[in-house]
Structures are given as C-alpha cells and as structure tokens.
Amino acid sequence: MQLQVEEDGIVTLTPEGEQQIKDSPMYNDGLRPTRKSEHDWTAYNFASLWIGMCICLPSYALAAGLISLGMNWWQAVGTIILGNLIVLVPILLNAHAGTKFGIPYPVYARLWFGSRGAHIPSLARGIIGAGWFGINCWFAGAALDTLLSAMSGWGNITGHLGISFAIMWVLNVWIAYRGPEAIRRMEFWAAPTLIVMSLALLVWALTSAGGWGPMLSAPSTFKTSGEFWKVFFPSLTGAIAFWSTLALNIPDFCRYAKSQKAQIVGQSSSMPITMGLFSFIGVAVASATVVIFGEAIWDPAAILAKFSPFVIFLGTLGIILATVTTNVAANVIAPARAVENLAPKKMTYRMGVLITGLVALLMQPWYILENFSNYIFVWLGTYGALLGPIDGIAIADYWFVRKRRIHLAELYQLDGRYSYRGGFNQKAIYALIIGIIVPVICKNIPPLQIVWDGAWIFGLIISMFLYIWLMNGDRSLVSYSEYKSITKHAAEKAAG
C-alpha cells in the first residue's frame, strides 16, 4: 500500500497513511508530518529567522568576550565566522530531512534512537534550549533594570534586578505561548529593525572612538602562538556549539519550507553573514569601550548605563526585541516539542512552553553569566561535547545509513521498525556514549587536551563513523525497492 506521496522533493502522507497513524499514542497535531499546503516558508522567511536569532545579546557577548580573553578584533571575528561556517554544514544536512519529510526534531530522532530512545537526544536539546532561554531573559532583564534605574529610583528597590528578570521571563513565556506560526510573522518585520539598530550601535562606536584606527587598535595580548592556540580551540568550539543546538532541531522549522532551495538559500545567505557582521559590531564596540572608557565592556547593559535616559530607552527596546526574536525561535520550540513528545496524547506545545520556562529558572542563568569563563568554557564547551556526537549520529543515519529513505507512517507506530528493541536503538546509544567519553578522557591527558577543546568536532566524527559501522545492514533500513512500493510519486499521482 502506498502510504506517502513525493512531489517536488517533499514527502507527505496519503489519506490512507494519515488514517493509519492518527490514533497512535505517538501522534498528535504538533508532531505529525506537515501537509503539502503547510510548506509555505520562503527563502526570505528563513533569512529573517536567522537574522532575528543571530542578532541577540549572547552572540554579542560571545564576540565581545573574545576581546576580554586577549584576542584582537580580527582574531575574534575570524574565530566566530569559522565556527559558523563549520556548524552551517550539519544545519543544512539535517534541514534536508525536515524539509523532505516534514517531521519535527523529536520525531526525526526516533529514526536513530528509537520510539522511546528519542527522548534522550530531544530532552538533551530541550534542556540546553531552556538554559539559553534563561540566559536571554537575564540579559534582557539586566537591560530593563538599567533603564528603570536611570529614569527613576528603581535601583533603591530591594531585588530590583530579580524583578526585572521576572518581567522579561513572563513576557517571553507569554509570546512563546502563542505558538510557532507567530514566529514567522514576527521575524518578518523584526529582522530589518534589528539590522538598523545594530548599525546605529556601530556608528556610535565609530564616531565616539575617533574612527576605525583607534577603535580597532587594541592589540592581541598573547605573547606566543602557544598562548593563542590555547584560547582559540575552546573558543572555536564555543562558536560552533553556539548554534549546534539549531543544527539538531532545524527540522522544527524546515518542515515548513516550500522547497530545499528555499531553506538552503535562505539559511546560507543569512546565518554566517549575519553572525559575521554582528560579531564585528560586538568586537568593534567592545574595542571602542577600551578607547572611550579605558576597559573592554562586553555586557550591553553596562554600556547602556553610561548613556542618557532616552538612549537607554531606545537601547532597551532593541534588547527586548532581540531577546524575543531569539528566544521564541531558537530556545522554546525544541524543549516544548521534547516535552510534547513525552506523552503526545496528553502533553501540548503550550504546556511544553510553560515547563521550558520553569526549567530555565532552575538552571540559574545568573550563575552561567557570572563571568565569561563560565559562559565560554563551562556552558558552551560542555554542551558542545554533548551535542557533537548527537549531530554526528543524525547526519550518519539520514545520509549514509538510510540514504534519505524513510517510512513515515512507521515513525508513529510503537511496534514499527523504528522501535528497535524495547523502543531503544542500542547502537545509537553506544555511539553516543563513546563519542562523549573519548573527549572527556582526553581532557585529563595534557598531550590530548586539544580533543576536549574541540569536543564538538571530535565527538561528531567519532560517533558518526561508529554509528555507520554499527548500523550496517540493520533491519530498520528501507530498501530502494520498498521505498518505491510505499511512495507514490508526482507523475503517478497525476496519472491516477
């Protein structure tokens, strides 16, 4: 029986296919494959999505913070651009699966980890998303606190910073609660607004510092190449890990793409360019603060505090907009879908949003941001070591093991081919554990420290090749002839 139809490179369920799975405990309206009419995201939608996500306070802090670690401007910008070009590869590779089969990330993960094992990578991604959610809310809360303190006696109120954070937390949860479709509409107009505000910040730095020369004159503090490389590799891992989260759950967005071309062009033309430009702005402004204030200030709220109340007001609005566009897109959908996937017939996306917000509080973003070493070495470095192997397994499974052939209906069956043994694909679990353990062991062996510093890359490679080897000839694979038998193609549809 033909349960799915492929048209213009996009596979959707036939009416018979939908009928077969609609009563499954693994199915609900948020997790089902998208229908052809729902594939309406254009290249501009993906470009505006990435512009809105890249122009955010954590990316500013990442760029400017490299200056405080001792890099000069071109070393810092180059490190971030290189990291983003590297992570763009798995983003596009995983985006292909989301576009072709219209499935969200937790369902995509059922392919590699099994119907129950999928909770491992989806919850891992979800917890990290919740952490980022809290970090963005803390940045925005600090900016709001600066605004209110500059314009009134707000600073005399006990716990004023915590109250500001709570206000931004509630605002972000409320907006995210409205649903994923609101993201596309919001990013459409937010992207150009954020570009204008970012350029205005650069103009201020340029004029206040007296031109490009003084602004970018701060030299590297590294006395030897060895000192530089010691900071470069963990910083590169941090730059990669920054968007390694989206490299996993990009199917959550690309399941709505009009075509593969739309998502490839939209993402490739916006993500590395926007991160490069905004990184340069962050580095330039931090360098300018050395000239203007005598120290590198990488916290935007601390810079805002030095301006007039009107400028603080405009800057705070920009920070709030940047926070919302990043949080609701990059940091809520993945954990909300992960929660929804735990019990599809009982949990909803909106319940997932509320739980994400609560987990974000438990992760204490104020501690993560207490100093930059926590941010780059502890937070980004540690979760990069976790997500690298998962990225490697995802890419290996779709491109090399299954060769882009999926039986959609069986992704929603408890006893289907993707249930493996007891709902867990033990081969994926083995590949994940080894991909994590090897860099962790190398962390404590000085000659092999570079493996830990590049944990995302090494973990991805180790788990990828191990998974390919372990899955050779697995019973869950769909052969070419079987795929043809269950898939109706556009020409056949038109003829029938």
Short mmCIF file of C-alpha atoms in Angstrom, two decimals:
data_model
loop_
_atom_site.label_atom_id
_atom_site.label_comp_id
_atom_site.label_asym_id
_atom_site.label_seq_id
_atom_site.Cartn_x
_atom_site.Cartn_y
_atom_site.Cartn_z
CA MET A 1 0.00 0.00 0.00
CA GLN A 2 1.29 3.48 -0.89
CA LEU A 3 1.16 5.46 2.35
CA GLN A 4 3.16 8.51 1.30
CA VAL A 5 3.50 10.68 -1.78
CA GLU A 6 6.59 12.52 -3.03
CA GLU A 7 6.10 15.70 -5.03
CA ASP A 8 8.84 18.22 -5.89
CA GLY A 9 11.17 16.57 -3.39
CA ILE A 10 8.68 16.78 -0.50
CA VAL A 11 7.10 13.68 1.02
CA THR A 12 3.68 13.81 2.71
CA LEU A 13 1.30 11.15 3.97
CA THR A 14 -1.55 9.98 1.78
CA PRO A 15 -5.06 9.95 3.31
CA GLU A 16 -4.53 6.23 3.94
CA GLY A 17 -1.25 6.97 5.68
CA GLU A 18 -2.80 9.58 7.97
CA GLN A 19 -5.71 7.29 8.75
CA GLN A 20 -3.29 4.54 9.76
CA ILE A 21 -1.47 6.60 12.40
CA LYS A 22 -3.95 9.19 13.70
CA ASP A 23 -4.93 7.04 16.70
CA SER A 24 -1.35 6.15 17.62
CA PRO A 25 -0.19 7.23 21.11
CA MET A 26 2.90 8.66 19.35
CA TYR A 27 0.85 11.04 17.19
CA ASN A 28 -0.70 14.44 17.73
CA ASP A 29 -1.28 17.55 15.64
CA GLY A 30 2.01 19.17 16.63
CA LEU A 31 4.17 16.11 15.91
CA ARG A 32 2.54 14.85 12.71
CA PRO A 33 4.22 15.29 9.30
CA THR A 34 3.33 18.59 7.66
CA ARG A 35 0.92 18.58 4.74
CA LYS A 36 1.78 19.99 1.33
CA SER A 37 -0.21 23.18 1.94
CA GLU A 38 1.82 23.85 5.09
CA HIS A 39 5.11 24.02 3.18
CA ASP A 40 4.93 27.81 2.75
CA TRP A 41 8.18 29.19 4.21
CA THR A 42 10.20 31.05 1.57
CA ALA A 43 13.92 31.86 1.44
CA TYR A 44 13.12 35.27 2.97
CA ASN A 45 11.34 33.63 5.90
CA PHE A 46 14.45 31.57 6.68
CA ALA A 47 16.74 34.57 6.17
CA SER A 48 14.66 36.74 8.52
CA LEU A 49 14.51 33.88 11.02
CA TRP A 50 18.31 33.66 11.19
CA ILE A 51 18.80 37.42 11.25
CA GLY A 52 16.43 37.65 14.19
CA MET A 53 18.18 34.80 16.00
CA CYS A 54 21.77 35.92 15.30
CA ILE A 55 21.24 39.50 16.45
CA CYS A 56 20.95 38.71 20.13
CA LEU A 57 22.80 39.51 23.31
CA PRO A 58 24.53 36.13 23.74
CA SER A 59 26.09 36.39 20.27
CA TYR A 60 27.19 39.94 21.10
CA ALA A 61 28.67 38.70 24.37
CA LEU A 62 30.41 35.83 22.59
CA ALA A 63 32.09 38.17 20.12
CA ALA A 64 32.98 40.94 22.53
CA GLY A 65 34.03 38.47 25.21
CA LEU A 66 36.80 37.10 22.99
CA ILE A 67 38.39 40.54 23.24
CA SER A 68 38.40 40.24 27.02
CA LEU A 69 40.14 36.85 26.64
CA GLY A 70 43.00 38.53 24.81
CA MET A 71 42.16 38.37 21.09
CA ASN A 72 42.35 41.35 18.77
CA TRP A 73 39.39 42.21 16.56
CA TRP A 74 40.23 40.12 13.50
CA GLN A 75 41.17 37.06 15.58
CA ALA A 76 37.82 37.24 17.39
CA VAL A 77 35.70 37.80 14.27
CA GLY A 78 37.63 35.16 12.31
CA THR A 79 37.12 32.58 15.06
CA ILE A 80 33.37 33.17 15.09
CA ILE A 81 32.96 33.16 11.30
CA LEU A 82 34.95 29.93 11.03
CA GLY A 83 32.83 28.32 13.75
CA ASN A 84 29.61 29.35 11.99
CA LEU A 85 30.74 28.08 8.60
CA ILE A 86 31.55 24.74 10.22
CA VAL A 87 28.21 24.41 12.01
CA LEU A 88 26.31 25.51 8.89
CA VAL A 89 27.18 22.14 7.34
CA PRO A 90 25.22 19.97 9.84
CA ILE A 91 22.46 22.59 9.88
CA LEU A 92 21.89 22.17 6.14
CA LEU A 93 22.29 18.39 6.26
CA ASN A 94 19.65 17.96 8.98
CA ALA A 95 17.44 20.63 7.40
CA HIS A 96 17.13 18.44 4.31
CA ALA A 97 15.35 15.73 6.32
CA GLY A 98 12.94 18.20 7.89
CA THR A 99 12.10 19.72 4.51
CA LYS A 100 11.69 16.44 2.64
CA PHE A 101 9.62 14.57 5.23
CA GLY A 102 8.00 17.43 7.20
CA ILE A 103 8.82 15.97 10.63
CA PRO A 104 9.82 17.84 13.82
CA TYR A 105 13.04 17.09 15.67
CA PRO A 106 11.70 14.61 18.29
CA VAL A 107 10.12 12.51 15.53
CA TYR A 108 13.30 12.76 13.45
CA ALA A 109 15.21 11.43 16.48
CA ARG A 110 13.03 8.31 16.52
CA LEU A 111 14.91 7.19 13.42
CA TRP A 112 18.24 6.91 15.20
CA PHE A 113 17.38 6.31 18.88
CA GLY A 114 14.05 4.51 18.64
CA SER A 115 10.48 5.34 19.62
CA ARG A 116 11.40 5.68 23.30
CA GLY A 117 15.11 6.33 22.94
CA ALA A 118 14.30 9.53 21.05
CA HIS A 119 13.71 11.16 24.43
CA ILE A 120 17.49 11.09 25.03
CA PRO A 121 18.53 13.49 22.23
CA SER A 122 15.30 15.51 22.32
CA LEU A 123 15.48 16.16 26.07
CA ALA A 124 19.22 16.87 25.86
CA ARG A 125 18.50 19.51 23.24
CA GLY A 126 15.49 20.71 25.21
CA ILE A 127 17.37 21.24 28.48
CA ILE A 128 20.03 23.26 26.67
CA GLY A 129 17.31 25.30 24.96
CA ALA A 130 15.79 26.03 28.36
CA GLY A 131 19.21 27.17 29.58
CA TRP A 132 19.53 29.55 26.65
CA PHE A 133 16.00 30.79 27.32
CA GLY A 134 17.04 31.81 30.82
CA ILE A 135 20.28 33.42 29.61
CA ASN A 136 18.43 35.61 27.11
CA CYS A 137 15.85 36.60 29.71
CA TRP A 138 18.65 37.52 32.13
CA PHE A 139 20.35 39.74 29.55
CA ALA A 140 17.08 41.49 28.76
CA GLY A 141 16.23 41.80 32.46
CA ALA A 142 19.58 43.49 33.13
CA ALA A 143 18.89 45.96 30.31
CA LEU A 144 15.41 46.69 31.66
CA ASP A 145 16.86 47.15 35.14
CA THR A 146 19.38 49.65 33.75
CA LEU A 147 16.60 51.59 32.02
CA LEU A 148 14.38 51.79 35.08
CA SER A 149 17.29 52.68 37.38
CA ALA A 150 18.40 55.51 35.06
CA MET A 151 14.91 57.01 34.83
CA SER A 152 13.70 56.63 38.42
CA GLY A 153 14.60 55.42 41.89
CA TRP A 154 14.17 51.82 40.76
CA GLY A 155 17.67 50.92 41.93
CA ASN A 156 16.67 51.55 45.55
CA ILE A 157 14.06 48.78 45.49
CA THR A 158 15.18 45.53 47.11
CA GLY A 159 15.67 42.82 44.49
CA HIS A 160 15.20 45.21 41.56
CA LEU A 161 17.34 43.15 39.18
CA GLY A 162 15.44 39.97 40.03
CA ILE A 163 12.13 41.74 39.44
CA SER A 164 13.34 42.99 36.04
CA PHE A 165 14.37 39.47 35.13
CA ALA A 166 10.96 38.14 36.19
CA ILE A 167 9.22 40.71 33.98
CA MET A 168 11.24 39.64 30.94
CA TRP A 169 10.69 35.97 31.76
CA VAL A 170 6.92 36.45 31.81
CA LEU A 171 6.99 38.48 28.57
CA ASN A 172 9.00 35.82 26.73
CA VAL A 173 6.86 32.95 28.01
CA TRP A 174 3.68 34.78 27.01
CA ILE A 175 4.88 35.45 23.46
CA ALA A 176 6.19 31.90 23.00
CA TYR A 177 2.89 30.55 24.31
CA ARG A 178 1.13 31.97 21.25
CA GLY A 179 2.63 29.28 19.02
CA PRO A 180 5.23 28.63 16.28
CA GLU A 181 3.33 30.32 13.45
CA ALA A 182 3.63 33.65 15.27
CA ILE A 183 7.41 33.36 14.88
CA ARG A 184 7.30 33.67 11.09
CA ARG A 185 5.17 36.82 11.25
CA MET A 186 7.27 38.40 13.99
CA GLU A 187 10.64 37.70 12.35
CA PHE A 188 9.38 39.16 9.05
CA TRP A 189 9.40 42.73 10.39
CA ALA A 190 11.81 42.30 13.32
CA ALA A 191 14.79 41.37 11.11
CA PRO A 192 15.16 44.74 9.31
CA THR A 193 14.53 46.62 12.57
CA LEU A 194 17.36 44.78 14.32
CA ILE A 195 19.73 45.42 11.41
CA VAL A 196 19.11 49.17 11.63
CA MET A 197 19.64 49.22 15.40
CA SER A 198 22.85 47.19 15.11
CA LEU A 199 24.26 49.58 12.52
CA ALA A 200 23.33 52.53 14.75
CA LEU A 201 25.39 50.97 17.56
CA LEU A 202 28.35 50.60 15.20
CA VAL A 203 28.06 54.25 14.10
CA TRP A 204 28.14 55.38 17.74
CA ALA A 205 31.28 53.34 18.40
CA LEU A 206 32.94 54.63 15.24
CA THR A 207 32.30 58.30 15.97
CA SER A 208 32.96 58.14 19.73
CA ALA A 209 36.27 56.30 19.36
CA GLY A 210 37.50 58.69 16.68
CA GLY A 211 37.46 56.38 13.66
CA TRP A 212 38.39 52.85 12.69
CA GLY A 213 42.04 53.20 13.68
CA PRO A 214 41.60 53.98 17.39
CA MET A 215 38.56 51.70 17.65
CA LEU A 216 40.33 48.61 16.32
CA SER A 217 43.81 49.38 17.55
CA ALA A 218 43.68 47.17 20.64
CA PRO A 219 46.37 44.50 20.06
CA SER A 220 46.25 40.84 20.97
CA THR A 221 47.57 40.19 24.47
CA PHE A 222 49.00 36.81 23.52
CA LYS A 223 52.80 36.84 23.68
CA THR A 224 53.28 33.50 21.89
CA SER A 225 51.37 31.43 19.35
CA GLY A 226 51.00 28.75 22.03
CA GLU A 227 49.05 31.15 24.22
CA PHE A 228 46.78 32.00 21.30
CA TRP A 229 46.04 28.39 20.34
CA LYS A 230 45.25 27.55 23.97
CA VAL A 231 42.38 30.05 23.84
CA PHE A 232 41.49 29.61 20.15
CA PHE A 233 40.39 25.95 20.17
CA PRO A 234 37.94 26.16 23.10
CA SER A 235 36.71 29.48 21.67
CA LEU A 236 36.15 27.84 18.28
CA THR A 237 34.27 25.02 19.99
CA GLY A 238 32.17 27.66 21.74
CA ALA A 239 31.41 29.39 18.44
CA ILE A 240 30.36 26.06 16.90
CA ALA A 241 28.38 24.99 19.96
CA PHE A 242 26.55 28.31 19.91
CA TRP A 243 24.36 27.10 17.02
CA SER A 244 24.90 23.35 17.37
CA THR A 245 21.54 23.32 19.12
CA LEU A 246 19.82 24.53 15.92
CA ALA A 247 21.89 22.06 13.90
CA LEU A 248 19.83 19.38 15.64
CA ASN A 249 16.32 20.80 15.77
CA ILE A 250 16.40 22.76 12.50
CA PRO A 251 13.77 20.29 11.16
CA ASP A 252 11.32 22.04 13.52
CA PHE A 253 11.47 24.99 11.10
CA CYS A 254 12.41 23.40 7.79
CA ARG A 255 9.38 21.12 7.91
CA TYR A 256 7.53 24.20 6.62
CA ALA A 257 9.94 25.03 3.76
CA LYS A 258 8.48 25.42 0.27
CA SER A 259 11.46 23.60 -1.18
CA GLN A 260 15.02 22.51 -0.47
CA LYS A 261 16.23 25.53 -2.44
CA ALA A 262 14.25 27.90 -0.21
CA GLN A 263 15.80 26.63 3.02
CA ILE A 264 19.33 26.28 1.60
CA VAL A 265 19.42 29.75 0.04
CA GLY A 266 17.69 31.42 2.98
CA GLN A 267 19.95 29.88 5.63
CA SER A 268 23.25 30.00 3.74
CA SER A 269 22.83 33.65 2.79
CA SER A 270 21.84 34.87 6.24
CA MET A 271 23.31 32.83 9.10
CA PRO A 272 27.11 33.14 8.53
CA ILE A 273 26.86 36.68 7.14
CA THR A 274 24.70 37.99 9.98
CA MET A 275 26.84 36.33 12.64
CA GLY A 276 29.98 37.70 10.99
CA LEU A 277 28.65 41.25 10.80
CA PHE A 278 27.13 41.25 14.26
CA SER A 279 30.27 39.68 15.68
CA PHE A 280 32.26 42.50 14.12
CA ILE A 281 29.88 45.04 15.66
CA GLY A 282 30.26 43.39 19.08
CA VAL A 283 34.04 43.28 18.80
CA ALA A 284 34.22 46.84 17.43
CA VAL A 285 32.05 48.23 20.20
CA ALA A 286 34.00 46.35 22.89
CA SER A 287 37.24 47.65 21.37
CA ALA A 288 35.79 51.15 21.30
CA THR A 289 34.98 50.93 25.00
CA VAL A 290 38.70 50.39 25.64
CA VAL A 291 39.38 53.71 23.92
CA ILE A 292 36.38 55.54 25.38
CA PHE A 293 36.14 54.13 28.92
CA GLY A 294 39.56 52.53 29.42
CA GLU A 295 38.27 48.95 29.65
CA ALA A 296 36.62 46.34 27.41
CA ILE A 297 32.92 46.18 28.30
CA TRP A 298 31.18 43.13 26.81
CA ASP A 299 27.91 43.48 28.73
CA PRO A 300 25.50 45.63 26.65
CA ALA A 301 23.54 46.64 29.75
CA ALA A 302 26.73 48.03 31.33
CA ILE A 303 27.37 50.12 28.19
CA LEU A 304 23.77 51.35 28.19
CA ALA A 305 24.17 52.62 31.76
CA LYS A 306 26.63 55.25 30.54
CA PHE A 307 24.11 57.00 28.26
CA SER A 308 21.21 59.39 28.68
CA PRO A 309 17.80 58.01 29.72
CA PHE A 310 16.39 58.47 26.18
CA VAL A 311 19.20 56.44 24.60
CA ILE A 312 18.84 53.83 27.33
CA PHE A 313 15.13 53.64 26.49
CA LEU A 314 15.77 53.04 22.78
CA GLY A 315 18.56 50.57 23.54
CA THR A 316 16.39 48.63 25.95
CA LEU A 317 13.64 48.32 23.35
CA GLY A 318 16.24 46.93 20.94
CA ILE A 319 17.50 44.45 23.54
CA ILE A 320 13.96 43.30 24.31
CA LEU A 321 13.22 42.82 20.60
CA ALA A 322 16.49 40.92 20.09
CA THR A 323 15.72 38.72 23.09
CA VAL A 324 12.21 37.86 21.97
CA THR A 325 13.14 37.07 18.35
CA THR A 326 15.86 34.71 19.53
CA ASN A 327 14.10 33.13 22.47
CA VAL A 328 10.79 32.22 20.86
CA ALA A 329 12.52 30.79 17.79
CA ALA A 330 15.74 29.18 18.99
CA ASN A 331 15.10 28.35 22.63
CA VAL A 332 11.45 27.40 23.12
CA ILE A 333 10.28 25.22 20.25
CA ALA A 334 12.83 22.43 20.82
CA PRO A 335 12.18 21.94 24.57
CA ALA A 336 8.43 22.43 24.10
CA ARG A 337 8.35 19.73 21.40
CA ALA A 338 10.53 17.48 23.58
CA VAL A 339 8.00 17.75 26.42
CA GLU A 340 5.15 17.18 23.97
CA ASN A 341 6.86 14.05 22.66
CA LEU A 342 6.94 12.54 26.17
CA ALA A 343 3.18 11.97 26.03
CA PRO A 344 1.74 13.14 22.68
CA LYS A 345 -1.87 12.42 23.62
CA LYS A 346 -1.63 14.29 26.93
CA MET A 347 1.01 17.00 26.54
CA THR A 348 0.66 20.03 24.26
CA TYR A 349 3.09 22.56 22.84
CA ARG A 350 1.77 25.23 25.20
CA MET A 351 2.32 23.01 28.22
CA GLY A 352 5.85 22.47 26.92
CA VAL A 353 6.40 26.24 26.79
CA LEU A 354 5.44 26.64 30.44
CA ILE A 355 7.67 23.76 31.53
CA THR A 356 10.56 25.22 29.50
CA GLY A 357 10.21 28.49 31.37
CA LEU A 358 10.31 26.74 34.74
CA VAL A 359 13.37 24.66 33.81
CA ALA A 360 15.10 27.87 32.69
CA LEU A 361 14.74 29.24 36.21
CA LEU A 362 16.14 26.07 37.76
CA MET A 363 19.27 26.34 35.57
CA GLN A 364 20.22 29.68 37.20
CA PRO A 365 21.31 31.80 34.22
CA TRP A 366 22.76 34.40 36.58
CA TYR A 367 25.48 31.90 37.56
CA ILE A 368 26.31 30.98 33.96
CA LEU A 369 26.82 34.67 33.17
CA GLU A 370 28.68 35.50 36.38
CA ASN A 371 31.91 35.66 34.39
CA PHE A 372 32.90 34.97 30.81
CA SER A 373 34.83 31.80 31.58
CA ASN A 374 31.59 30.22 32.81
CA TYR A 375 29.94 31.25 29.54
CA ILE A 376 32.52 30.12 27.00
CA PHE A 377 34.38 27.27 28.72
CA VAL A 378 31.75 25.75 31.03
CA TRP A 379 28.43 26.39 29.33
CA LEU A 380 29.26 26.38 25.61
CA GLY A 381 32.15 23.94 25.86
CA THR A 382 30.33 21.34 27.94
CA TYR A 383 27.13 21.17 25.93
CA GLY A 384 29.14 21.21 22.71
CA ALA A 385 30.72 17.96 23.88
CA LEU A 386 27.22 16.51 24.30
CA LEU A 387 25.61 17.75 21.08
CA GLY A 388 28.51 16.98 18.72
CA PRO A 389 28.01 13.20 18.94
CA ILE A 390 24.23 13.57 18.52
CA ASP A 391 24.78 15.69 15.40
CA GLY A 392 27.13 13.04 14.06
CA ILE A 393 24.57 10.26 14.62
CA ALA A 394 21.78 12.28 12.97
CA ILE A 395 23.84 13.03 9.86
CA ALA A 396 25.16 9.49 9.58
CA ASP A 397 21.70 7.97 9.93
CA TYR A 398 19.87 10.06 7.33
CA TRP A 399 22.57 10.47 4.69
CA PHE A 400 24.76 7.38 4.93
CA VAL A 401 22.77 4.66 6.69
CA ARG A 402 19.22 5.24 5.35
CA LYS A 403 20.24 7.16 2.22
CA ARG A 404 17.29 9.56 2.67
CA ARG A 405 14.65 6.80 2.62
CA ILE A 406 12.11 6.90 5.47
CA HIS A 407 8.84 5.09 6.08
CA LEU A 408 6.84 7.99 7.55
CA ALA A 409 3.92 6.03 8.97
CA GLU A 410 6.16 3.70 10.96
CA LEU A 411 7.69 6.64 12.81
CA TYR A 412 4.37 6.84 14.69
CA GLN A 413 3.99 3.13 15.50
CA LEU A 414 5.05 1.70 18.85
CA ASP A 415 5.82 -1.66 17.27
CA GLY A 416 7.19 -0.35 13.97
CA ARG A 417 10.64 -0.80 12.51
CA TYR A 418 11.90 2.27 14.36
CA SER A 419 11.05 0.81 17.77
CA TYR A 420 14.13 -1.43 17.60
CA ARG A 421 14.33 -3.43 20.84
CA GLY A 422 12.06 -2.14 23.59
CA GLY A 423 11.90 1.26 21.92
CA PHE A 424 15.66 1.88 22.11
CA ASN A 425 18.31 1.66 19.40
CA GLN A 426 21.22 0.43 21.47
CA LYS A 427 23.64 1.03 18.60
CA ALA A 428 22.91 4.78 18.73
CA ILE A 429 23.34 4.79 22.50
CA TYR A 430 26.74 3.08 22.20
CA ALA A 431 27.85 5.59 19.54
CA LEU A 432 26.70 8.50 21.70
CA ILE A 433 28.43 7.28 24.88
CA ILE A 434 31.75 6.65 23.15
CA GLY A 435 31.56 9.98 21.31
CA ILE A 436 31.22 11.73 24.68
CA ILE A 437 33.64 9.62 26.73
CA VAL A 438 36.65 9.92 24.40
CA PRO A 439 36.89 13.77 24.62
CA VAL A 440 36.19 13.66 28.38
CA ILE A 441 39.09 11.23 28.92
CA CYS A 442 41.36 13.36 26.75
CA LYS A 443 40.52 16.39 28.89
CA ASN A 444 42.65 14.92 31.67
CA ILE A 445 45.58 13.93 29.43
CA PRO A 446 47.67 17.06 28.70
CA PRO A 447 49.02 15.98 25.27
CA LEU A 448 45.45 15.20 24.16
CA GLN A 449 43.79 18.30 25.62
CA ILE A 450 43.05 19.52 22.08
CA VAL A 451 40.50 16.70 21.70
CA TRP A 452 38.48 18.15 24.60
CA ASP A 453 38.98 21.70 23.36
CA GLY A 454 37.48 20.59 20.04
CA ALA A 455 34.98 18.21 21.65
CA TRP A 456 32.09 19.05 19.30
CA ILE A 457 34.10 18.24 16.17
CA PHE A 458 35.86 15.15 17.54
CA GLY A 459 32.69 13.82 19.15
CA LEU A 460 30.74 14.29 15.92
CA ILE A 461 33.36 12.42 13.86
CA ILE A 462 33.76 9.56 16.35
CA SER A 463 30.03 8.95 16.75
CA MET A 464 29.33 9.35 13.04
CA PHE A 465 31.74 6.68 11.87
CA LEU A 466 30.97 4.34 14.75
CA TYR A 467 27.23 4.60 14.09
CA ILE A 468 27.68 3.91 10.36
CA TRP A 469 29.67 0.79 11.19
CA LEU A 470 27.22 -0.45 13.83
CA MET A 471 24.12 0.12 11.66
CA ASN A 472 25.41 -1.73 8.61
CA GLY A 473 22.57 -3.99 7.38
CA ASP A 474 20.21 -3.04 10.24
CA ARG A 475 16.66 -4.40 9.93
CA SER A 476 15.13 -0.92 10.25
CA LEU A 477 16.51 0.21 6.88
CA VAL A 478 14.14 0.81 3.97
CA SER A 479 15.49 -0.62 0.72
CA TYR A 480 15.15 1.22 -2.58
CA SER A 481 12.51 -1.21 -3.86
CA GLU A 482 10.50 -0.98 -0.64
CA TYR A 483 10.63 2.80 -0.70
CA LYS A 484 9.29 2.76 -4.26
CA SER A 485 6.46 0.45 -3.23
CA ILE A 486 5.23 2.64 -0.35
CA THR A 487 5.79 6.02 -2.05
CA LYS A 488 3.58 7.45 -4.76
CA HIS A 489 5.43 9.93 -6.98
CA ALA A 490 4.01 13.08 -8.52
CA ALA A 491 3.81 11.62 -12.04
CA GLU A 492 1.88 8.60 -10.74
CA LYS A 493 -0.43 10.89 -8.77
CA ALA A 494 -1.20 12.98 -11.84
CA ALA A 495 -1.79 9.88 -13.96
CA GLY A 496 -4.02 8.29 -11.34
#
